[in-house]
Tab-separated table of C-alpha atoms in Angstrom:
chain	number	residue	atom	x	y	z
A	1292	UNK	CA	0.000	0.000	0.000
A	1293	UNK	CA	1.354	3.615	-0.843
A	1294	UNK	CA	1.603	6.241	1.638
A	1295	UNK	CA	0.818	10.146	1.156
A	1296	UNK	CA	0.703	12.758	3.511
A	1297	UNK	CA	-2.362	14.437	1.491
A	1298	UNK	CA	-4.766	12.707	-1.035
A	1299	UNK	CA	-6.070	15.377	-3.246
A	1300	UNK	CA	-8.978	14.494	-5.498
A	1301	UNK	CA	-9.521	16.826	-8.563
A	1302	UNK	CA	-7.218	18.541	-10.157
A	1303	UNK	CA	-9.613	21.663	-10.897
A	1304	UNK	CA	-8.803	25.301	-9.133
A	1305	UNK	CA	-9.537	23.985	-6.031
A	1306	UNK	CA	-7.821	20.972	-5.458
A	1307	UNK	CA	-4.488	23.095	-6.911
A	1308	UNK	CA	-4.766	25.233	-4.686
A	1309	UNK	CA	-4.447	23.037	-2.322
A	1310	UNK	CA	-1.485	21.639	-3.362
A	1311	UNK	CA	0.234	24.515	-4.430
A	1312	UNK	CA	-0.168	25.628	-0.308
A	1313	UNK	CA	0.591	22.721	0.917
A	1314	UNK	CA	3.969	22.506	-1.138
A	1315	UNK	CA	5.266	26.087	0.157
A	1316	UNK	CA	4.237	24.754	3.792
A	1317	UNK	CA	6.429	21.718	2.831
A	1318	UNK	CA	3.716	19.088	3.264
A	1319	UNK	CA	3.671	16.611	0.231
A	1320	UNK	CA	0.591	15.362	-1.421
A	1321	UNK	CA	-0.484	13.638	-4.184
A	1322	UNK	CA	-3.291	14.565	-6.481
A	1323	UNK	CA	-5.622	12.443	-9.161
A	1324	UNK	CA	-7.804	13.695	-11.810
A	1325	UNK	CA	-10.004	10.999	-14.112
A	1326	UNK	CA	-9.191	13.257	-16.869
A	1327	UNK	CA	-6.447	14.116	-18.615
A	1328	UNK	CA	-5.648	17.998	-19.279
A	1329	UNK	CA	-5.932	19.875	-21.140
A	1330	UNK	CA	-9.794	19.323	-20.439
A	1331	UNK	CA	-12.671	21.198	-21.134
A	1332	UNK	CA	-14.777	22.737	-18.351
A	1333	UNK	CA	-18.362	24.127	-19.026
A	1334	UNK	CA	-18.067	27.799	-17.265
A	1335	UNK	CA	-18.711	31.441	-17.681
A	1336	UNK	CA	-15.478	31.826	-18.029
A	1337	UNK	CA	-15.263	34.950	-16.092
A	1338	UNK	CA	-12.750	35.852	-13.168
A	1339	UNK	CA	-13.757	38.120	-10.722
A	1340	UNK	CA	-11.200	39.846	-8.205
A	1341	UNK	CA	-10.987	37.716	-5.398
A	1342	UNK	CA	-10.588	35.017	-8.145
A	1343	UNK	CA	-7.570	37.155	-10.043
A	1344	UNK	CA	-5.861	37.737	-6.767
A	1345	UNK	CA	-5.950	33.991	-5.551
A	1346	UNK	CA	-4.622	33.353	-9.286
A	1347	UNK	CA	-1.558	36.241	-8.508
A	1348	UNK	CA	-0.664	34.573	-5.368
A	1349	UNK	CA	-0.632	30.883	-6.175
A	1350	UNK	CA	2.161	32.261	-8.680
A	1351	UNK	CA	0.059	32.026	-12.216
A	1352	UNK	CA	1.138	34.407	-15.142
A	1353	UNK	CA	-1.839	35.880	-17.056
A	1354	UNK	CA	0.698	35.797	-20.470
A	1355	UNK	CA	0.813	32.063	-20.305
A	1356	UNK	CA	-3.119	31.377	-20.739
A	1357	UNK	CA	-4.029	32.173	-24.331
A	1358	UNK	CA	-7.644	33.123	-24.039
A	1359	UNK	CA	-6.839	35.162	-21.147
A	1360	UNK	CA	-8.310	38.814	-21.920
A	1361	UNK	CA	-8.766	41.645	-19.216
A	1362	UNK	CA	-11.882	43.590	-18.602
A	1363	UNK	CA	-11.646	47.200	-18.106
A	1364	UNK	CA	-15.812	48.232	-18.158
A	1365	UNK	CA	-18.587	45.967	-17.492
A	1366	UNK	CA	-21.912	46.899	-19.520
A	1367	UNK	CA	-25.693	45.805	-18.297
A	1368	UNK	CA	-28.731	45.742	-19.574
A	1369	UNK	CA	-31.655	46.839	-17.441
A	1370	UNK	CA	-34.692	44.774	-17.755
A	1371	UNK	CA	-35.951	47.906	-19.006
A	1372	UNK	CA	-33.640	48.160	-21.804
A	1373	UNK	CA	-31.532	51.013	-20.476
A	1374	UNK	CA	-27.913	49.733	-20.963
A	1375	UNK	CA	-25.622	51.043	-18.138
A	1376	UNK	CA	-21.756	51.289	-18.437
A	1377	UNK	CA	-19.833	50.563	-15.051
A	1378	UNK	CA	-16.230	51.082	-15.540
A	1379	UNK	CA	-13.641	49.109	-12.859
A	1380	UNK	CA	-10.403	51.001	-11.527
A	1381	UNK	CA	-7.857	52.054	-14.437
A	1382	UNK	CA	-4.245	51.481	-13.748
A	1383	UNK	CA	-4.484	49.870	-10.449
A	1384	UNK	CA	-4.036	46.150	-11.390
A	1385	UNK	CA	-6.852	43.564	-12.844
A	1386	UNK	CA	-9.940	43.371	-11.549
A	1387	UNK	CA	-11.762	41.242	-13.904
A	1388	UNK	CA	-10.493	39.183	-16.913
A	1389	UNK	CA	-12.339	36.125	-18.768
A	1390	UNK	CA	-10.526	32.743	-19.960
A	1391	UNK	CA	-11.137	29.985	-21.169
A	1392	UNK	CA	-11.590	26.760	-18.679
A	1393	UNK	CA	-9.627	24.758	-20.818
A	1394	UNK	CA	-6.931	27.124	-20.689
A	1395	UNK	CA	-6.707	28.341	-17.013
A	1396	UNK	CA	-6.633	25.052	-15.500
A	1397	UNK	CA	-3.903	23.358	-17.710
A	1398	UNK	CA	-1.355	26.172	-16.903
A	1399	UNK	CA	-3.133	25.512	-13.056
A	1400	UNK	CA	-2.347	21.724	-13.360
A	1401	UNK	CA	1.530	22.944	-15.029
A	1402	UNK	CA	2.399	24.933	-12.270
A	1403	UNK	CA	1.266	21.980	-9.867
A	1404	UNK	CA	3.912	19.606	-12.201
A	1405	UNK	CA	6.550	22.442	-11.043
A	1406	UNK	CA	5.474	22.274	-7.210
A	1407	UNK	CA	8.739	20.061	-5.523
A	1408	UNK	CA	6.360	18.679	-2.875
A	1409	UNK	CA	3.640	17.616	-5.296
A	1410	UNK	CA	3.220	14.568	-7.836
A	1411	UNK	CA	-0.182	14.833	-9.904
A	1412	UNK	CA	-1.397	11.164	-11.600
A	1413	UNK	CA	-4.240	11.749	-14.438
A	1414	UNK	CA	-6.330	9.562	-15.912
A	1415	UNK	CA	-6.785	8.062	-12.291
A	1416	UNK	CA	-10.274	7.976	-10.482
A	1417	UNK	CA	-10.972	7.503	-6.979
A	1418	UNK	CA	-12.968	4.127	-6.861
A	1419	UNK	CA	-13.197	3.672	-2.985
A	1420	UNK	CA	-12.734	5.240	0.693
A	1421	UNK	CA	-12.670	4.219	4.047
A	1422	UNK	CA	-12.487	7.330	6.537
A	1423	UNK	CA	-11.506	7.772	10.158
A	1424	UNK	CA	-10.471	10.477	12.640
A	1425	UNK	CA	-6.692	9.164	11.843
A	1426	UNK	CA	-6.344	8.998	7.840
A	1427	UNK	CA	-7.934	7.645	5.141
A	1428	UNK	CA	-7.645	4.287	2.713
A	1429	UNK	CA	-8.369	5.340	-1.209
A	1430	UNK	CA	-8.936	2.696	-3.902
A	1431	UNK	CA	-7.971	3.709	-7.197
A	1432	UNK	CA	-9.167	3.083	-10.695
A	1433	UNK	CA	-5.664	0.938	-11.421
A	1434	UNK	CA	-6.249	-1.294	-8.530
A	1435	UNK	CA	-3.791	0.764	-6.102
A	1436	UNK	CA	-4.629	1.601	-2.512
A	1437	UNK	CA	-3.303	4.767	-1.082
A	1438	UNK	CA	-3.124	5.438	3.260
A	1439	UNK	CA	-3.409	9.291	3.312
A	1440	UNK	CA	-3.348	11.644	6.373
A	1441	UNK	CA	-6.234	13.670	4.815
A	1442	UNK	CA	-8.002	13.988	2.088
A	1443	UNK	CA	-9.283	16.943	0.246
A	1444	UNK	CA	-11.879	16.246	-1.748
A	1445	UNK	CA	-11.959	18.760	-5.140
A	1446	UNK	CA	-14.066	16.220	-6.878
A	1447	UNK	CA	-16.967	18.840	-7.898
A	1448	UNK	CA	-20.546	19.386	-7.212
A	1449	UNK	CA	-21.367	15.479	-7.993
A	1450	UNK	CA	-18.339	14.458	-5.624
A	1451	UNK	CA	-17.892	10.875	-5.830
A	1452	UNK	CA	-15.706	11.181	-2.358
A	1453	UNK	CA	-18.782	12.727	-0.891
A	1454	UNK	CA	-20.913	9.803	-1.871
A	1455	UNK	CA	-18.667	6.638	-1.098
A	1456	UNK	CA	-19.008	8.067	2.101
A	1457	UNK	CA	-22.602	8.320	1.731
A	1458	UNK	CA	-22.818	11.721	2.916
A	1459	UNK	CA	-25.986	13.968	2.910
A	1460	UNK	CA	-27.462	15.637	0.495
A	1461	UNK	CA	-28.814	13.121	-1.867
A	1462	UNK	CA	-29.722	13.612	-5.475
A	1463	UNK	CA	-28.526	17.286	-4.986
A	1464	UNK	CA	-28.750	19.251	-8.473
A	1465	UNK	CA	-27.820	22.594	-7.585
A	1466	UNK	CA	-29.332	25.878	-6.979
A	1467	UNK	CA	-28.829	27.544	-10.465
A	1468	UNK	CA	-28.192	26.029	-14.262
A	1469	UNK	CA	-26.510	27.529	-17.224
A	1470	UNK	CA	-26.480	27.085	-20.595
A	1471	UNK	CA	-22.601	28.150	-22.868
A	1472	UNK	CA	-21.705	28.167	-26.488
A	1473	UNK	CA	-18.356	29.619	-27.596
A	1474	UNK	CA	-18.885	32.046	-30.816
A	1475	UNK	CA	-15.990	33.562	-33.301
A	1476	UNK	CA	-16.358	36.477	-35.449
A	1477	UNK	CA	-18.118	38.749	-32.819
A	1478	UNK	CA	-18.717	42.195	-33.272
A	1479	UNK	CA	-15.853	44.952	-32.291
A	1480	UNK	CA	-17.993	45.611	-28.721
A	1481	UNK	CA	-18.389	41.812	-27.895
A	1482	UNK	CA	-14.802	41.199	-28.686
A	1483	UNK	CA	-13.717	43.746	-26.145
A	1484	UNK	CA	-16.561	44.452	-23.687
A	1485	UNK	CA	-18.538	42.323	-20.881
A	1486	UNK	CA	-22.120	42.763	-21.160
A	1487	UNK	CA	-24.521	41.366	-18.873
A	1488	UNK	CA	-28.006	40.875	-19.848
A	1489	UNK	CA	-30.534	41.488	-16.841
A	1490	UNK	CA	-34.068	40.049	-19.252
A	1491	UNK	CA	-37.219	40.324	-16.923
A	1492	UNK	CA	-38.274	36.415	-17.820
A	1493	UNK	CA	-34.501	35.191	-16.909
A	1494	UNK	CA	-34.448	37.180	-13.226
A	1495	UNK	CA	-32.896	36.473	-11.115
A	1496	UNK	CA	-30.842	35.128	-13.444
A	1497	UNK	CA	-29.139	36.399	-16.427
A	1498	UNK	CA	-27.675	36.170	-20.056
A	1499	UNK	CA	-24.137	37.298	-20.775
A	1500	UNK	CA	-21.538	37.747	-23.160
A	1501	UNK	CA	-17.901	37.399	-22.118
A	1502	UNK	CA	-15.126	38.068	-24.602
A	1503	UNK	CA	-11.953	35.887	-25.198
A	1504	UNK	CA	-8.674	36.867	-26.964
A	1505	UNK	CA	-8.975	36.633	-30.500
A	1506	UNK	CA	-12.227	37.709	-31.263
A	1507	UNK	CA	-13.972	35.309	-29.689
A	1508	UNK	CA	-16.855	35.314	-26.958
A	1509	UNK	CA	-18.340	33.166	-24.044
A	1510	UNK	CA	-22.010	33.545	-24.273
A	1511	UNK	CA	-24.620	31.896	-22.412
A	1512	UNK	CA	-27.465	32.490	-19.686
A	1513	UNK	CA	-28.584	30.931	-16.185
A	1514	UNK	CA	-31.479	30.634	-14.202
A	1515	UNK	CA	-32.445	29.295	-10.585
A	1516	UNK	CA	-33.346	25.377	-10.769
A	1517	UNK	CA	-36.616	26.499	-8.769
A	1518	UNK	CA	-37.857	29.335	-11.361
A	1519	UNK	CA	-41.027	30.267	-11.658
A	1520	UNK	CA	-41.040	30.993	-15.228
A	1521	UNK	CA	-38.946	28.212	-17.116
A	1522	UNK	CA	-37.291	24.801	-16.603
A	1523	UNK	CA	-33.972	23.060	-16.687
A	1524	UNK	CA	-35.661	21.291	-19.835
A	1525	UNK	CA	-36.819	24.660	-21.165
A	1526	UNK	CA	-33.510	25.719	-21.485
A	1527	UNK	CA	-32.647	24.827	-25.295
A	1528	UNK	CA	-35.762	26.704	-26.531
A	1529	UNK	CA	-35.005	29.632	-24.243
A	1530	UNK	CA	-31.311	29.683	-25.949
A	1531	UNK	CA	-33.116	30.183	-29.645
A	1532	UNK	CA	-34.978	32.814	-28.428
A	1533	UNK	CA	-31.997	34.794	-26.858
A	1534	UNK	CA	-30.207	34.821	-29.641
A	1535	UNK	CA	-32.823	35.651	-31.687
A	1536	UNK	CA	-33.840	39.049	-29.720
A	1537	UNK	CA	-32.433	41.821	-31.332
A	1538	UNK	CA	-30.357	43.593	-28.768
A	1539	UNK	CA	-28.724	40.200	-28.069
A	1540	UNK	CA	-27.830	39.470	-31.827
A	1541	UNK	CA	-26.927	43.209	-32.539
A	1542	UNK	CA	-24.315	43.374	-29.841
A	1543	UNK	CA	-22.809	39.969	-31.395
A	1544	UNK	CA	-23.002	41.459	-34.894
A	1545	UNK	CA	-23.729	40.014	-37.994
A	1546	UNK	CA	-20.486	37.252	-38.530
A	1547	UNK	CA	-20.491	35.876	-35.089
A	1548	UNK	CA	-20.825	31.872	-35.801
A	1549	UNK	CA	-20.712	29.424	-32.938
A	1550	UNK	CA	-17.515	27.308	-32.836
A	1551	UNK	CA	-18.422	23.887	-30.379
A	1552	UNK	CA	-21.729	22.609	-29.166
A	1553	UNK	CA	-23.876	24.131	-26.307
A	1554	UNK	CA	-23.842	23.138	-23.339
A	1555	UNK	CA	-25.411	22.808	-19.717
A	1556	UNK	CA	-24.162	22.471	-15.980
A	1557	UNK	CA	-26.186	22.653	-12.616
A	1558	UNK	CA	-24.442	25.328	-10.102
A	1559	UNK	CA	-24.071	24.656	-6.428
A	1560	UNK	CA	-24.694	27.287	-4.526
A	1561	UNK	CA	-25.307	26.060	-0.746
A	1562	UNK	CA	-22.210	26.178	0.867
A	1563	UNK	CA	-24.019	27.426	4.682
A	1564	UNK	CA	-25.958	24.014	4.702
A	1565	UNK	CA	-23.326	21.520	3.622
A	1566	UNK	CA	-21.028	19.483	5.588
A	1567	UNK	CA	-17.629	20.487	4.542
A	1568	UNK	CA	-15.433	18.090	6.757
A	1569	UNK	CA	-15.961	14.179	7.724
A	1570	UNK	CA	-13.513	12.580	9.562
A	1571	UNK	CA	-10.174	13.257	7.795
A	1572	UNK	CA	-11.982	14.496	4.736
A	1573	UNK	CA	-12.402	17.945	3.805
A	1574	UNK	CA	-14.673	19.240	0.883
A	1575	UNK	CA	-13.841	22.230	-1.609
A	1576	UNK	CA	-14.780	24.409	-4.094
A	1577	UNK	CA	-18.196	22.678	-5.695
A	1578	UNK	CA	-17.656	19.455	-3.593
A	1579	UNK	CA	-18.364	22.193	-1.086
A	1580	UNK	CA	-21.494	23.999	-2.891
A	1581	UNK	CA	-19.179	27.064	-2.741
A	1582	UNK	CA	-20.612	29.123	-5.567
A	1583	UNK	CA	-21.865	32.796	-4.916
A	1584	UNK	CA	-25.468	32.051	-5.016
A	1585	UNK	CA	-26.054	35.026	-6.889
A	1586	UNK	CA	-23.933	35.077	-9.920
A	1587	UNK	CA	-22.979	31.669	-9.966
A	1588	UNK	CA	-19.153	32.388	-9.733
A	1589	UNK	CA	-17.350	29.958	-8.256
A	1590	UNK	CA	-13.646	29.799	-9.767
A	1591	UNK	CA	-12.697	32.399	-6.734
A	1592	UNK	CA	-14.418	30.284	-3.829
A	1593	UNK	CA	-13.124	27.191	-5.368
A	1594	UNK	CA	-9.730	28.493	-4.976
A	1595	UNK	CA	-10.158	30.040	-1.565
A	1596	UNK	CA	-11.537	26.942	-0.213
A	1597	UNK	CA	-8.826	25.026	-1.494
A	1598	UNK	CA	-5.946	27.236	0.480
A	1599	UNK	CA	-8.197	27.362	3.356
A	1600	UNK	CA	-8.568	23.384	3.572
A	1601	UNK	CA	-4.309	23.460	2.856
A	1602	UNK	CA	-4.213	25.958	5.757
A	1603	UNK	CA	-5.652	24.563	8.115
A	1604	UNK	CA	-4.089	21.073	7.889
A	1605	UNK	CA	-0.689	23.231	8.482
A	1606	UNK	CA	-2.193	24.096	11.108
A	1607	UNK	CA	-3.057	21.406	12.628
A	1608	UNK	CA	-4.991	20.903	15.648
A	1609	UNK	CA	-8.917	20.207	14.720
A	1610	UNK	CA	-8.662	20.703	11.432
A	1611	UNK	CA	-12.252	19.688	10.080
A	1612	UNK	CA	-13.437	22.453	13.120
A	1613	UNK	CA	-10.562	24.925	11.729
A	1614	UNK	CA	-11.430	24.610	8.285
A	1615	UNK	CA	-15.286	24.573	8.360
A	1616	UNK	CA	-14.939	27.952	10.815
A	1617	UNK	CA	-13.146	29.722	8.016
A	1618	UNK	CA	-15.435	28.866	5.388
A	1619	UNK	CA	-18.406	29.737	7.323
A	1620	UNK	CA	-16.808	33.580	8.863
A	1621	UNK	CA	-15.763	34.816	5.112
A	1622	UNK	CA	-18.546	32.985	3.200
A	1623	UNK	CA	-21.386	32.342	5.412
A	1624	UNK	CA	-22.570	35.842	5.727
A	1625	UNK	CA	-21.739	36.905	2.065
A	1626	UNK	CA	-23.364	34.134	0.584
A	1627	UNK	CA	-27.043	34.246	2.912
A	1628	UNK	CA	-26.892	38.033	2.323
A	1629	UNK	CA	-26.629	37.166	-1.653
A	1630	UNK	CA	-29.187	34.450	-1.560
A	1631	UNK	CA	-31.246	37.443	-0.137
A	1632	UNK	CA	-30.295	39.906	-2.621
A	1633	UNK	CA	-31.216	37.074	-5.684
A	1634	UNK	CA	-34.684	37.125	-4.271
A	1635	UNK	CA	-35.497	40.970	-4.608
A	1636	UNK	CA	-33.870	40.678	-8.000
A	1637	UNK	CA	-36.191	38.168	-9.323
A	1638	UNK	CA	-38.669	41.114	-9.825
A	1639	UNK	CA	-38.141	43.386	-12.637
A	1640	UNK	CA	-38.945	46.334	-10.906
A	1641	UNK	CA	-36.934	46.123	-8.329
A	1642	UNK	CA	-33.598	45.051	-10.141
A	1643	UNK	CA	-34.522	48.240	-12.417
A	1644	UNK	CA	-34.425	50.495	-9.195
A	1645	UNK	CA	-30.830	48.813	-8.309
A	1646	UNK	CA	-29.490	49.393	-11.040
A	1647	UNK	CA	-30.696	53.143	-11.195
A	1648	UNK	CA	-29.212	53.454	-8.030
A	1649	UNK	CA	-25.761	52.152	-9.010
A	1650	UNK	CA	-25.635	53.802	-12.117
A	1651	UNK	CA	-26.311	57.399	-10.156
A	1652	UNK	CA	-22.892	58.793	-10.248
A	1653	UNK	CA	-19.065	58.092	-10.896
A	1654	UNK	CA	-18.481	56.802	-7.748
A	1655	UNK	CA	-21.494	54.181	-7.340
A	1656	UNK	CA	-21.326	52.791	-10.913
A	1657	UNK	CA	-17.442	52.053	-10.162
A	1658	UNK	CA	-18.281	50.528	-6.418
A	1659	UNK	CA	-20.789	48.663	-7.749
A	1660	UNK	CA	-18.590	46.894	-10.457
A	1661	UNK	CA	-16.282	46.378	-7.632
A	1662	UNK	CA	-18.624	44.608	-5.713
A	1663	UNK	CA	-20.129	42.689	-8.746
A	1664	UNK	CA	-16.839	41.154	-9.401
A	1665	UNK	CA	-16.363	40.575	-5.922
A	1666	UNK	CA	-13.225	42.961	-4.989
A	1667	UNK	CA	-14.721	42.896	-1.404
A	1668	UNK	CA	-17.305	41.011	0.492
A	1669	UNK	CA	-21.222	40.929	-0.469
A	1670	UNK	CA	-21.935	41.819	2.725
A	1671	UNK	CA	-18.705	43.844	3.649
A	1672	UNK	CA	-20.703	46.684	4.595
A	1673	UNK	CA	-22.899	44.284	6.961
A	1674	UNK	CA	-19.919	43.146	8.865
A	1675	UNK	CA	-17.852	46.185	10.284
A	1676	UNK	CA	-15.491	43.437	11.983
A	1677	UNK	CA	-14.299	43.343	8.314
A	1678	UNK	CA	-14.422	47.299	7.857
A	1679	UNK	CA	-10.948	48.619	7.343
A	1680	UNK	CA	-9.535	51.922	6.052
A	1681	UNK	CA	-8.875	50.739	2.210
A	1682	UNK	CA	-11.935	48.346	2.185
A	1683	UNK	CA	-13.655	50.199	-0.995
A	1684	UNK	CA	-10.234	51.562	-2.399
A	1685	UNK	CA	-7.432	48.540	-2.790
A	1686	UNK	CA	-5.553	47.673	-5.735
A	1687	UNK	CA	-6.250	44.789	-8.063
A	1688	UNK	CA	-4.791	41.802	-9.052
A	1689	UNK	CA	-1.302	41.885	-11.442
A	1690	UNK	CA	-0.882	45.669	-11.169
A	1691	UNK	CA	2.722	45.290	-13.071
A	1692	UNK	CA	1.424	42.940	-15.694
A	1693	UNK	CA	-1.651	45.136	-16.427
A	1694	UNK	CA	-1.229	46.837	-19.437
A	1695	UNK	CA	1.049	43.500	-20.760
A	1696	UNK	CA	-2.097	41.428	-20.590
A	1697	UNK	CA	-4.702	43.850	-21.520
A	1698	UNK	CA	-6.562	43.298	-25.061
């Protein structure tokens, strides 16, 4: 039987993460992925602050992903019609930038192949666990059996850790679902700007365009699983129609042509209700339900979650406790206020006032694309043991690489 000091399972933001902290710390661990990268993952594609400044830290270069584009204005679309332009922070770093999936987690999974402490095996599935308070016994898809200290599972919203250990919920599906197809040939706007699409029958959810080095663009849509107005199995009608309305087509322009297949993915978004430790286990980014519930983002959370879980096994002590506390002080509160927030939103009118009020001046309509892309907490302004003296003012992420990676 082999012997690790961590079992990581997934390979995605989260699980590096992990082992990227764990490596500095000098704790070794070994991490398996049943694909092999590059892979596609179905995603927005977008990468909000918190998200760019994880990325920064964790030691990725922006130059090295080849979709990678960066966002300087953020345009949305009332359900009124009244299109609103909210411009982020010029020459003070990144604060939002869109790539592709496929691209951000290869050079992810390259600089885990360049971590000393780390040794990554693809094309390897976890088949089996047995848990207790002092390690953990994996099976593996080519018959090996692993002894780990802990495991972190990074195994996604469908984790198969979570259910060999038969852990609760059961027949979960997520709290939101959205729809992606990659287009070419965009318009001169869509190649450059984000534009999110707030249409009254989508609310609380939303239909976006994202662009992509090259010309290209990430567009797509999602919706709550529980709407009142259409279904998961709606969704490929509702996708026609988008298109097909005029503002959504102009803004693509007349050559845009899609390049792949679309496709659909469930969002969890439930992170306050889900266990996120058993035993020696801990659970991370969507094997943790750790998705803002009211964008759907969840490449940030994944990789905060993932450090946190590597933290807190440095530390040591009761980790499981230690780990589930952090997740629960710097998400807890954020994500129950934005579950809240997704609930006024679902009426027309009053995401048409919000928007009115953000778009009111210089300084609201670039706070509020701060907050949108998540450069401080949802509910910073809720929890003054967060307050600080820069809280509404700090830099980005990659201030020296800015105008280097900038399309």
């Amino acid at each position: 039987m082999e012997h690790a000091d961590v079992v990581i399972v997934g390979a995605g933001p989260a699980g590096c993460a992990a082992a990227i902290t764990l490596s500095r710390h000098g704790i070794s661990s070994l991490v398996i992925d049943k694909a092999i990268f590059p892979r596609d993952k179905i995603c927005g594609d977008g990468l909000t602050t918190s998200a760019l400044r994880e990325l920064e830290y964790l030691g990725l270069q922006p130059r090295h992903v080849q979709s990678w584009i960066n966002v300087d204005n953020v345009f949305v679309r009332s359900p009124s019609g009244r299109e609103v332009e909210f411009p982020l922070p010029q020459n003070q770093g990144t604060f939002a930038a869109v790539a592709k999936r496929s691209d951000l987690d290869n050079e992810l999974v390259t600089l885990v192949q360049q971590q000393p402490l780390v040794t990554l095996r693809q094309n390897l599935a976890l088949t089996e666990i047995v848990s207790t308070s002092n390690g953990a016994t994996i099976s593996t898809s080519d018959g090996n059996q692993i002894f780990a200290k802990h495991v972190i599972a990074a195994d996604g919203m469908w984790s198969p850790t979570r259910k060999l250990l038969q852990l609760p919920p059961e027949d979960y599906r997520g709290e939101w679902h959205a729809f992606r197809q990659y287009f070419d040939d965009v318009s001169p706007r869509a190649a450059r700007e984000l534009m999110v699409w707030f249409e009254p029958d989508l609310l609380p959810g939303y239909a976006w365009s994202f662009p992509l080095a090259h010309g290209g663009a990430n567009v797509g849509f999602g919706i709550l699983r529980d709407s009142s107005t259409y279904r998961v199995g709606d969704m490929s009608e509702v996708w026609k129609d988008l298109l097909r309305r005029p503002h959504i087509a102009n803004f693509l322009g007349p050559m845009a042509h899609a390049t792949e297949q679309r496709k659909a993915w469930p969002i969890p978004a439930r992170v306050s209700e889900m266990p996120l430790h058993f035993q020696s286990v801990l659970f991370v980014g969507d094997a943790a339900a750790a998705t803002d519930p009211m964008t759907g983002e969840g490449i940030g959370q994944a990789l905060l979650t993932g450090r946190w879980a590597a933290e807190a096994i440095v530390a040591g002590g009761d980790i499981g406790m230690r780990y589930s506390r952090q997740v629960k002080n710097h998400l807890g509160r954020d994500h129950a206020f934005a579950e809240q927030l997704a609930k006024l939103l679902s009426r027309p009118r009053t995401t048409r006032a919000a928007l009115r009020v953000a778009g009111l001046s210089t300084w609201t309509r670039k706070n509020f694309a701060r907050w949108l892309f998540e450069d401080y907490p949802r509910a910073l302004l809720l929890t003054p043991r967060r307050w600080h003296r820069k809280m509404l003012s700090g830099a980005g992420a990659y201030g020296s690489e800015h105008a280097h990676t900038s399309n």
